[in-house]
XYZ file of C-alpha atoms in Angstrom:
612
model
C 0.000 0.000 0.000
C 2.844 2.329 0.867
C 4.593 1.586 -2.443
C 1.378 2.232 -4.341
C 0.927 5.582 -2.652
C 4.549 6.485 -3.350
C 4.119 5.555 -7.014
C 1.072 7.727 -7.556
C 2.604 10.645 -5.663
C 5.665 10.332 -7.891
C 3.517 10.352 -10.997
C 1.636 13.370 -9.714
C 4.718 15.327 -8.673
C 6.864 14.594 -11.768
C 4.795 16.575 -14.284
C 4.531 19.314 -11.722
C 8.303 19.625 -11.532
C 8.543 19.266 -15.293
C 6.327 22.289 -15.967
C 7.955 24.224 -13.185
C 11.367 23.534 -14.679
C 10.340 24.886 -18.040
C 9.227 28.260 -16.784
C 11.810 28.700 -14.122
C 14.472 28.005 -16.738
C 12.821 30.423 -19.159
C 12.546 33.018 -16.432
C 16.213 32.708 -15.573
C 17.141 32.948 -19.231
C 14.969 35.998 -19.813
C 16.443 37.700 -16.793
C 19.953 37.010 -18.040
C 18.999 38.279 -21.482
C 17.702 41.506 -19.971
C 20.872 41.899 -17.984
C 22.946 41.608 -21.144
C 20.829 44.229 -22.882
C 21.290 46.602 -19.996
C 25.043 46.256 -20.014
C 25.496 46.193 -23.767
C 22.352 47.919 -24.985
C 24.132 50.740 -26.740
C 26.355 48.370 -28.654
C 23.417 46.390 -29.982
C 20.795 49.071 -30.370
C 20.132 50.719 -33.741
C 22.898 52.750 -35.314
C 25.866 51.697 -37.398
C 28.995 53.866 -37.399
C 32.372 53.049 -38.865
C 35.650 54.821 -39.358
C 35.184 54.869 -43.091
C 31.388 55.152 -43.485
C 29.073 54.688 -46.437
C 25.285 53.923 -46.643
C 21.105 55.091 -45.887
C 18.313 56.390 -43.321
C 15.298 54.203 -43.881
C 13.886 51.817 -41.363
C 16.530 50.937 -38.765
C 18.498 53.429 -37.012
C 33.676 51.702 -42.874
C 37.055 54.763 -41.641
C 33.835 51.321 -42.863
C 26.554 52.819 -44.202
C 22.001 55.776 -46.066
C 20.559 56.327 -42.641
C 19.667 52.666 -42.339
C 21.970 51.333 -39.779
C 21.467 49.714 -36.457
C 23.341 51.260 -33.536
C 24.662 47.881 -32.877
C 24.624 45.350 -35.593
C 22.810 42.865 -33.365
C 20.063 45.037 -31.987
C 16.809 43.226 -31.368
C 14.622 46.284 -30.859
C 15.167 48.534 -33.829
C 13.543 51.951 -34.037
C 11.333 53.118 -36.834
C 14.291 54.396 -38.835
C 16.770 52.283 -40.759
C 20.271 53.583 -40.652
C 23.011 52.063 -42.724
C 26.482 50.815 -41.783
C 27.912 54.252 -41.293
C 25.642 54.677 -38.264
C 26.387 51.410 -36.540
C 27.840 51.622 -33.066
C 29.165 48.123 -33.262
C 31.777 47.784 -35.940
C 31.848 44.395 -37.613
C 35.506 44.912 -38.534
C 36.483 44.960 -34.897
C 35.614 41.637 -33.226
C 35.496 41.588 -29.444
C 37.823 39.081 -27.765
C 36.665 37.449 -24.518
C 39.258 36.754 -21.815
C 39.653 33.159 -20.773
C 38.888 32.056 -17.247
C 38.598 28.712 -15.542
C 39.331 25.396 -17.185
C 36.341 25.124 -19.524
C 37.183 25.748 -23.199
C 36.019 28.889 -24.980
C 34.006 26.767 -27.418
C 32.265 24.995 -24.545
C 31.401 28.258 -22.801
C 30.116 29.758 -26.018
C 27.900 26.695 -26.514
C 26.373 27.152 -23.076
C 25.855 30.874 -23.677
C 24.125 30.108 -26.959
C 21.868 27.609 -25.208
C 20.977 30.146 -22.532
C 20.243 32.709 -25.238
C 17.968 30.232 -27.012
C 16.129 29.490 -23.785
C 15.203 33.132 -23.391
C 14.321 33.966 -26.985
C 10.585 33.561 -26.364
C 10.500 37.007 -24.804
C 12.754 39.831 -23.745
C 11.037 40.707 -20.491
C 11.165 38.907 -17.174
C 8.504 36.287 -16.381
C 6.004 37.036 -13.622
C 5.367 34.814 -10.603
C 1.856 33.280 -10.689
C -0.144 33.052 -7.459
C -3.261 31.465 -8.967
C -3.695 29.119 -11.917
C -6.573 31.340 -13.011
C -4.019 33.987 -13.991
C -2.907 31.822 -16.933
C -5.426 32.651 -19.647
C -4.360 29.799 -21.978
C -4.875 27.143 -19.246
C -8.384 25.755 -18.597
C -9.750 23.166 -16.119
C -10.156 20.721 -19.010
C -6.398 20.562 -19.702
C -4.809 17.237 -18.750
C -2.172 18.934 -16.573
C -4.496 21.416 -14.917
C -4.323 19.785 -11.487
C -0.548 19.534 -11.669
C -0.264 23.223 -12.531
C -2.608 24.182 -9.729
C -0.532 22.163 -7.293
C 2.650 23.860 -8.478
C 1.103 27.288 -8.098
C -0.818 26.891 -4.873
C 1.272 24.341 -2.990
C 4.815 24.870 -4.164
C 4.780 28.443 -5.527
C 7.287 27.692 -8.288
C 5.508 28.431 -11.548
C 5.869 31.578 -13.682
C 3.845 32.945 -16.572
C 4.634 35.316 -19.392
C 3.775 39.021 -18.962
C 0.852 38.651 -21.385
C -0.802 36.149 -18.998
C -0.028 33.009 -21.017
C 1.614 29.753 -19.963
C 2.528 28.308 -23.409
C 2.401 24.740 -22.178
C 3.101 23.165 -25.574
C 6.556 24.703 -25.836
C 9.343 22.101 -26.182
C 12.348 22.053 -23.842
C 15.799 20.468 -23.731
C 17.281 18.382 -20.924
C 19.459 21.355 -19.986
C 16.350 23.505 -19.643
C 14.690 20.842 -17.553
C 17.739 20.526 -15.305
C 17.964 24.296 -14.848
C 14.260 24.573 -14.026
C 14.359 21.582 -11.720
C 17.304 23.073 -9.848
C 15.443 26.356 -9.353
C 12.285 24.557 -8.224
C 14.248 22.404 -5.801
C 15.582 25.561 -4.175
C 11.975 26.619 -3.563
C 11.081 23.165 -2.243
C 14.115 23.239 0.052
C 12.628 26.313 1.650
C 9.331 24.523 2.133
C 11.079 21.548 3.702
C 12.643 23.841 6.252
C 9.182 24.936 7.306
C 7.824 21.365 7.485
C 5.737 21.630 4.336
C 6.690 18.136 3.003
C 5.953 14.619 4.262
C 8.318 11.663 3.985
C 6.661 10.283 0.838
C 7.126 13.499 -1.083
C 10.719 13.725 0.081
C 11.428 10.239 -1.285
C 10.020 11.253 -4.638
C 12.285 14.293 -4.708
C 15.323 12.160 -3.885
C 14.582 9.915 -6.865
C 14.234 12.904 -9.196
C 17.489 14.385 -7.959
C 19.249 11.061 -8.539
C 17.798 10.808 -12.065
C 19.144 14.232 -13.097
C 22.250 14.254 -10.919
C 24.687 14.259 -13.855
C 22.938 17.098 -15.695
C 22.644 19.173 -12.527
C 26.329 18.694 -11.735
C 27.379 19.645 -15.282
C 25.126 22.692 -15.301
C 26.348 23.805 -11.905
C 29.998 23.584 -12.968
C 29.359 25.536 -16.140
C 27.352 28.197 -14.337
C 30.185 28.576 -11.798
C 32.664 28.934 -14.637
C 30.539 31.527 -16.412
C 30.112 33.466 -13.178
C 33.897 33.517 -12.840
C 34.293 34.812 -16.376
C 31.682 37.520 -15.831
C 33.429 38.591 -12.639
C 36.736 38.748 -14.528
C 35.226 40.915 -17.257
C 33.604 43.241 -14.726
C 36.881 43.641 -12.823
C 38.972 44.231 -15.959
C 36.638 46.094 -18.294
C 37.935 49.337 -19.719
C 34.686 51.223 -19.185
C 30.978 50.564 -18.919
C 30.205 53.213 -21.526
C 33.304 53.222 -23.769
C 34.708 50.680 -26.202
C 38.245 50.770 -27.548
C 38.706 49.787 -31.178
C 41.932 49.931 -33.108
C 43.440 49.685 -36.559
C 47.103 49.427 -37.550
C 48.330 49.715 -41.147
C 51.748 48.728 -42.431
C 52.383 50.115 -45.921
C 55.172 49.041 -48.276
C 55.263 51.360 -51.309
C 57.331 52.772 -54.171
C 56.915 54.778 -57.394
C 58.305 53.993 -60.837
C 58.863 56.177 -63.911
C 60.239 59.643 -64.543
C 59.093 62.738 -62.676
C 57.006 65.298 -64.589
C 60.045 67.456 -65.326
C 61.670 64.551 -67.143
C 64.056 63.706 -64.317
C 64.774 60.221 -63.067
C 62.572 58.738 -60.353
C 64.906 58.705 -57.388
C 62.345 57.495 -54.853
C 63.269 54.453 -52.795
C 60.983 51.759 -51.445
C 59.480 52.828 -48.133
C 57.792 51.065 -45.225
C 55.370 53.280 -43.315
C 52.584 52.928 -40.805
C 49.344 54.378 -39.528
C 47.878 53.631 -36.087
C 44.353 54.595 -35.009
C 42.728 54.075 -31.625
C 39.012 54.896 -31.495
C 37.358 55.438 -28.119
C 33.644 54.899 -28.835
C 31.371 56.142 -26.048
C 27.589 56.020 -25.729
C 25.466 57.640 -23.042
C 21.942 56.687 -24.181
C 22.449 53.585 -26.323
C 21.577 55.468 -29.523
C 24.346 58.058 -29.562
C 28.102 57.939 -30.053
C 31.046 60.073 -28.998
C 34.228 59.264 -30.886
C 37.685 60.310 -29.762
C 40.356 59.100 -32.176
C 44.067 59.110 -31.473
C 46.247 58.742 -34.551
C 49.949 58.338 -35.220
C 51.039 58.208 -38.865
C 54.247 58.120 -40.835
C 53.372 56.969 -44.353
C 55.203 58.734 -47.193
C 53.156 61.147 -49.315
C 53.989 60.662 -52.995
C 52.997 64.263 -53.729
C 54.253 67.012 -56.029
C 57.440 67.338 -54.007
C 58.325 63.696 -54.729
C 56.908 62.816 -58.153
C 55.972 66.281 -59.406
C 52.209 65.651 -59.082
C 49.623 65.023 -56.384
C 47.903 62.448 -58.584
C 50.265 59.777 -57.202
C 49.199 60.075 -53.557
C 48.107 56.992 -51.606
C 44.747 56.787 -49.855
C 46.253 56.210 -46.392
C 49.305 58.479 -46.404
C 50.435 61.221 -44.014
C 53.801 62.410 -42.765
C 53.483 63.275 -39.080
C 56.519 61.294 -37.875
C 54.207 59.197 -35.699
C 53.378 62.092 -33.400
C 50.171 61.229 -31.549
C 47.309 63.648 -32.168
C 43.521 63.800 -31.930
C 42.501 63.020 -35.494
C 38.719 62.923 -34.947
C 36.455 64.249 -32.215
C 32.722 64.129 -32.877
C 29.370 63.389 -31.262
C 26.534 61.729 -33.187
C 22.951 61.357 -31.976
C 19.389 60.931 -33.320
C 16.565 63.458 -32.973
C 13.362 61.504 -33.315
C 13.109 58.556 -35.668
C 14.265 60.177 -38.913
C 16.913 62.789 -38.108
C 20.557 62.053 -37.319
C 22.967 64.774 -36.163
C 26.760 64.872 -35.964
C 28.853 67.625 -34.375
C 32.592 67.677 -35.226
C 34.913 69.608 -32.931
C 38.133 68.908 -34.850
C 39.357 67.618 -38.223
C 35.898 66.834 -39.546
C 35.437 65.929 -43.221
C 32.300 65.306 -45.271
C 33.189 61.677 -46.035
C 33.601 60.858 -42.333
C 30.177 62.113 -41.325
C 26.694 60.649 -41.812
C 26.759 61.580 -45.514
C 26.798 58.693 -47.973
C 29.577 59.131 -50.544
C 28.007 56.258 -52.560
C 31.201 54.265 -53.062
C 30.861 51.505 -50.444
C 33.642 49.165 -51.587
C 36.287 51.825 -52.316
C 35.810 54.680 -49.816
C 37.664 53.149 -46.849
C 41.327 54.053 -46.454
C 41.913 50.705 -44.754
C 39.929 48.335 -46.965
C 39.063 50.321 -50.107
C 41.005 52.029 -52.865
C 44.764 52.266 -52.400
C 44.878 55.725 -54.069
C 43.625 59.051 -52.750
C 41.666 59.824 -55.917
C 40.003 56.389 -56.163
C 38.203 56.518 -52.810
C 35.343 58.921 -53.716
C 34.411 62.058 -55.640
C 36.995 64.791 -54.825
C 34.247 67.369 -54.199
C 33.784 65.740 -50.761
C 37.297 66.994 -49.937
C 36.431 70.669 -50.444
C 35.943 71.316 -46.721
C 37.224 70.217 -43.318
C 37.607 71.390 -39.735
C 34.907 72.075 -37.145
C 31.208 71.960 -37.954
C 28.119 69.791 -38.075
C 25.981 67.540 -40.278
C 22.279 66.662 -40.469
C 20.749 63.742 -42.345
C 16.976 63.311 -42.566
C 15.403 60.115 -43.853
C 12.180 60.069 -45.864
C 11.035 56.475 -45.832
C 13.393 53.801 -47.116
C 14.344 55.389 -50.426
C 15.267 59.028 -49.846
C 17.423 61.040 -47.492
C 18.446 64.682 -47.302
C 21.808 65.790 -45.914
C 23.287 69.152 -45.020
C 26.745 69.873 -43.631
C 28.986 72.815 -42.794
C 32.707 72.934 -41.938
C 35.018 75.822 -41.074
C 38.699 75.147 -41.664
C 39.816 77.428 -38.808
C 36.730 77.250 -36.636
C 38.733 77.348 -33.385
C 40.789 80.434 -34.398
C 39.279 83.780 -33.235
C 41.653 85.816 -35.422
C 40.797 88.092 -38.321
C 39.265 86.245 -41.309
C 39.058 83.121 -39.177
C 36.499 81.433 -36.929
C 33.358 79.532 -37.809
C 31.812 82.061 -40.199
C 34.456 84.599 -41.264
C 37.125 82.413 -42.808
C 37.543 79.378 -45.018
C 34.399 77.223 -45.065
C 32.433 74.666 -47.075
C 28.663 74.050 -46.991
C 27.198 70.906 -48.530
C 23.704 69.745 -49.507
C 22.920 66.280 -50.835
C 19.916 64.215 -51.928
C 20.430 60.455 -51.827
C 17.986 58.207 -53.663
C 17.864 54.457 -53.082
C 15.123 52.853 -55.211
C 16.212 49.347 -54.145
C 18.535 47.869 -51.547
C 21.238 47.430 -54.173
C 21.082 50.722 -56.074
C 22.041 54.156 -54.737
C 22.235 57.499 -56.551
C 23.155 60.870 -55.003
C 23.267 64.467 -56.202
C 25.604 66.797 -54.283
C 26.245 70.550 -54.156
C 29.029 72.254 -52.197
C 29.655 75.960 -51.764
C 33.200 76.620 -50.547
C 35.409 79.637 -49.879
C 39.169 79.824 -49.278
C 40.640 83.027 -47.868
C 44.022 82.581 -49.614
C 47.458 83.425 -48.243
C 47.912 86.416 -45.950
C 50.647 87.857 -43.736
C 49.800 85.331 -40.988
C 49.980 82.343 -43.320
C 52.980 81.587 -45.517
C 51.419 78.505 -47.092
C 47.809 79.473 -47.735
C 44.835 77.175 -47.790
C 43.356 77.208 -51.300
C 42.718 73.554 -52.150
C 39.626 73.233 -54.326
C 40.172 69.572 -55.288
C 41.503 68.134 -52.024
C 44.986 67.424 -53.433
C 43.776 64.808 -55.914
C 44.209 66.416 -59.351
C 46.605 68.726 -61.120
C 48.338 71.632 -59.397
C 46.293 74.073 -61.500
C 43.041 72.370 -60.473
C 44.007 72.706 -56.841
C 44.712 76.461 -57.137
C 43.431 77.828 -60.449
C 44.259 81.465 -59.517
C 47.454 80.917 -57.446
C 47.606 80.506 -53.690
C 47.582 84.232 -52.912
C 44.098 84.751 -54.311
C 40.969 84.250 -52.210
C 38.833 81.750 -54.126
C 35.276 80.453 -54.015
C 33.860 77.390 -55.745
C 30.473 75.906 -56.593
C 30.909 72.137 -56.813
C 28.396 69.678 -58.279
C 28.568 65.907 -58.166
C 26.559 62.864 -59.208
C 27.482 59.527 -57.626
C 25.954 56.087 -58.245
C 26.509 52.479 -57.236
C 24.763 49.182 -58.013
C 25.528 45.860 -56.333
C 24.349 42.657 -57.972
C 25.246 39.672 -55.840
C 29.020 39.616 -55.607
C 29.505 42.166 -58.365
C 29.457 45.946 -57.859
C 29.712 48.781 -60.363
C 29.837 52.480 -59.491
C 31.307 55.844 -60.274
C 30.896 59.605 -60.240
C 31.156 62.852 -62.202
C 32.279 66.100 -60.569
C 32.193 69.672 -61.864
C 33.529 72.771 -60.083
C 33.092 76.422 -61.016
C 35.847 78.421 -59.306
C 35.953 82.211 -59.014
C 38.765 84.551 -57.980
C 37.611 86.748 -55.052
C 40.652 89.033 -54.711
C 43.676 90.338 -56.597
C 44.063 91.803 -60.061
C 42.026 88.993 -61.622
C 39.090 89.218 -59.211
C 35.948 87.849 -60.855
C 37.782 85.429 -63.165
C 36.243 81.967 -63.555
C 37.684 78.494 -64.028
C 35.962 75.188 -64.859
C 37.253 71.964 -63.276
C 36.060 68.446 -64.139
C 36.744 64.933 -62.878
C 35.138 61.497 -63.274
C 35.684 57.832 -62.461
C 34.119 54.385 -62.807
C 34.882 51.373 -60.644
C 34.199 47.641 -60.503
C 34.406 45.321 -57.495
C 34.239 41.525 -57.300
C 33.351 40.522 -53.736
C 34.423 37.356 -51.889
C 36.654 36.445 -54.828
C 38.736 33.473 -53.708
C 37.251 33.473 -50.215
C 34.902 35.275 -47.869
C 35.941 38.884 -47.199
C 38.249 39.109 -50.214
C 37.783 41.826 -52.819
C 39.130 42.660 -56.264
C 38.787 46.330 -57.202
C 39.425 48.259 -60.411
C 39.215 52.060 -60.839
C 39.537 54.100 -64.021
C 39.020 57.837 -64.265
C 40.236 61.359 -64.893
C 41.659 63.278 -61.921
C 40.496 66.918 -61.535
C 41.408 68.987 -64.597
C 41.056 72.693 -65.426
C 39.248 72.683 -68.761
C 38.719 76.452 -69.025
C 40.168 79.499 -67.216
C 39.705 83.214 -67.825
C 43.350 83.653 -66.878
C 45.469 82.639 -69.847
C 48.083 79.951 -69.363
C 46.361 78.344 -66.354
C 44.492 75.565 -68.160
C 45.373 71.867 -68.452
C 45.930 71.294 -72.169
C 45.956 67.485 -72.242
C 44.260 64.761 -70.171
C 45.572 62.482 -67.447
C 44.017 59.082 -66.759
C 44.081 57.063 -63.569
C 44.026 53.240 -63.779
C 44.119 51.215 -60.574
C 43.766 47.597 -59.498
C 44.018 45.994 -56.048
C 43.146 42.723 -54.370
C 42.218 42.622 -50.696
C 42.940 39.234 -49.144
C 41.273 38.568 -45.785
C 43.944 36.471 -44.098
C 42.083 36.177 -40.786
C 39.168 37.966 -39.132
C 41.627 40.608 -37.924
C 44.294 40.741 -40.648
C 43.903 41.768 -44.297
C 46.622 42.162 -46.930
C 46.050 44.312 -50.032
C 48.617 44.345 -52.847
C 47.795 46.912 -55.503
C 49.103 49.334 -58.091
C 47.945 52.304 -60.137
C 49.346 54.206 -63.073
C 48.916 57.860 -64.045
C 48.950 58.352 -67.808
C 50.085 61.858 -68.902
C 50.639 63.151 -65.325
C 49.527 66.734 -64.664
C 47.361 66.523 -67.814
C 50.443 66.839 -69.990
C 51.127 64.191 -72.630
C 54.747 65.273 -72.615
C 55.220 63.671 -69.188
C 56.064 59.995 -68.847
C 53.634 57.689 -67.090
C 54.142 57.212 -63.351
C 53.440 53.917 -61.574
C 52.726 53.503 -57.859
C 52.785 50.108 -56.130
C 51.953 49.199 -52.554
C 51.236 46.328 -50.197
C 48.844 47.470 -47.451
C 48.505 45.227 -44.401
C 45.739 46.060 -41.937
C 45.411 44.742 -38.381
C 42.089 45.463 -36.671
C 41.108 44.807 -33.069
């Protein structure tokens, strides 16, 4: 008789513990999921921002994307606006290493974490304790387990329901889930035992259940202890709760070949240079980003002083002798669902803001074109310094951008400051009829004060040091100059094949000197092709062909480019590992300085990028 009673009590109690296990496990998982979102919410929210950006504002809020980019690439609660890769807070090119702790392998710990994440994917909010079975609106007295559920709720107090008042009793569970739920329920029962709420028969049943799942409980307990140790290690050693450190290091091996433009021999030697960038990415709300970039660079500039022309410059050069300086300092944040704002305090440039330059596979100095000219339309280089940018998204297909930069915005001197010196103001309309096609029309109004008694070098640079010397300064460096720049950019990506390009026109006007009022016309264009994942995931073959900026007409005689230079470039980016990429490439300038009397100049480089 005693054995019969024990048997039926066991049968009655087993389904009770089974259902309890399910929801206690789910509750624990949901709570852990919420904890992760609290700690990492800003890195997985809804905005994608990279060092080299490029992309659209549509329905989700590269130096790697239109306003459609999630703040973090893994955000599960995206806002009503889509913001492209340039807005992402989590940069896919910078994986996040996890420190090791304990004796369990990284793969094993990751497997457990994935299981825990799966357990909680039914909901993102914590489960609520149920005090009456009547609170579960999808459970009725006719259900076969109704009595068991009522016993769990009223006698043992270890059942939980979802916030919407459902129980979801048909949901499947794994043995790990069962073990986790059983362990949590046993803790509740242990409390009841201490108060005398169990008789000997029920205790025997519990002992048998514990014995049945002893191995799973022991394994789960060990793994939970190990994970707790790893979490404690991360908390004790984390850099900051609001700031992430991301880095990029470039080693560049480069040389030029051919005669200089004056007919002299090319005396340049092979060089090995570097560029180091450390980005401190900070978020205060989960949808904003403050970037502070430290940069040290010593990569030879193959400019007019070396080859006789600026057309031979690399896309990642700079000669600062590795002195550390703040290269970027900006704050980016959304206003509502459709408007994104960026404020640059130092060294801002149009291509590094939330403006899409519509050249996604070539615009990055670390993973795109190896040349300065091949990265994007030179009209984006007409302004820099301190300023701000606004981008407003209209649905998924259209966005409007406006930006303003003052070259000497921090200088209170005469003909300086935010509004009295050199500046550039940009307006752009970006149209994206499909996910794979983007077209943009751009206008820039710029002014350069020219050289004065406080400035021996001057700052007239209409084409951003990408074309001929005449295109850079059509009226000499002493003359204050303004320019109206117009550009059309387009890109289409079809599977693993991308084609794009641009056309740029600039109307320059002399604003001082004996030739005040004189005009000059400057043109440039380029087309490019990219084959993605060629030879392996992450690899890229790129080809660029175009005409660097050229003065086609000038009211001042003798300051026009009579012939035409052409730029032809090819590179192959090989993704060696997730954190290392090697890009051999070369480009040739035919008729340098738009003079067919000059010999062609070749530039070759091997760019190796380490990201972390």
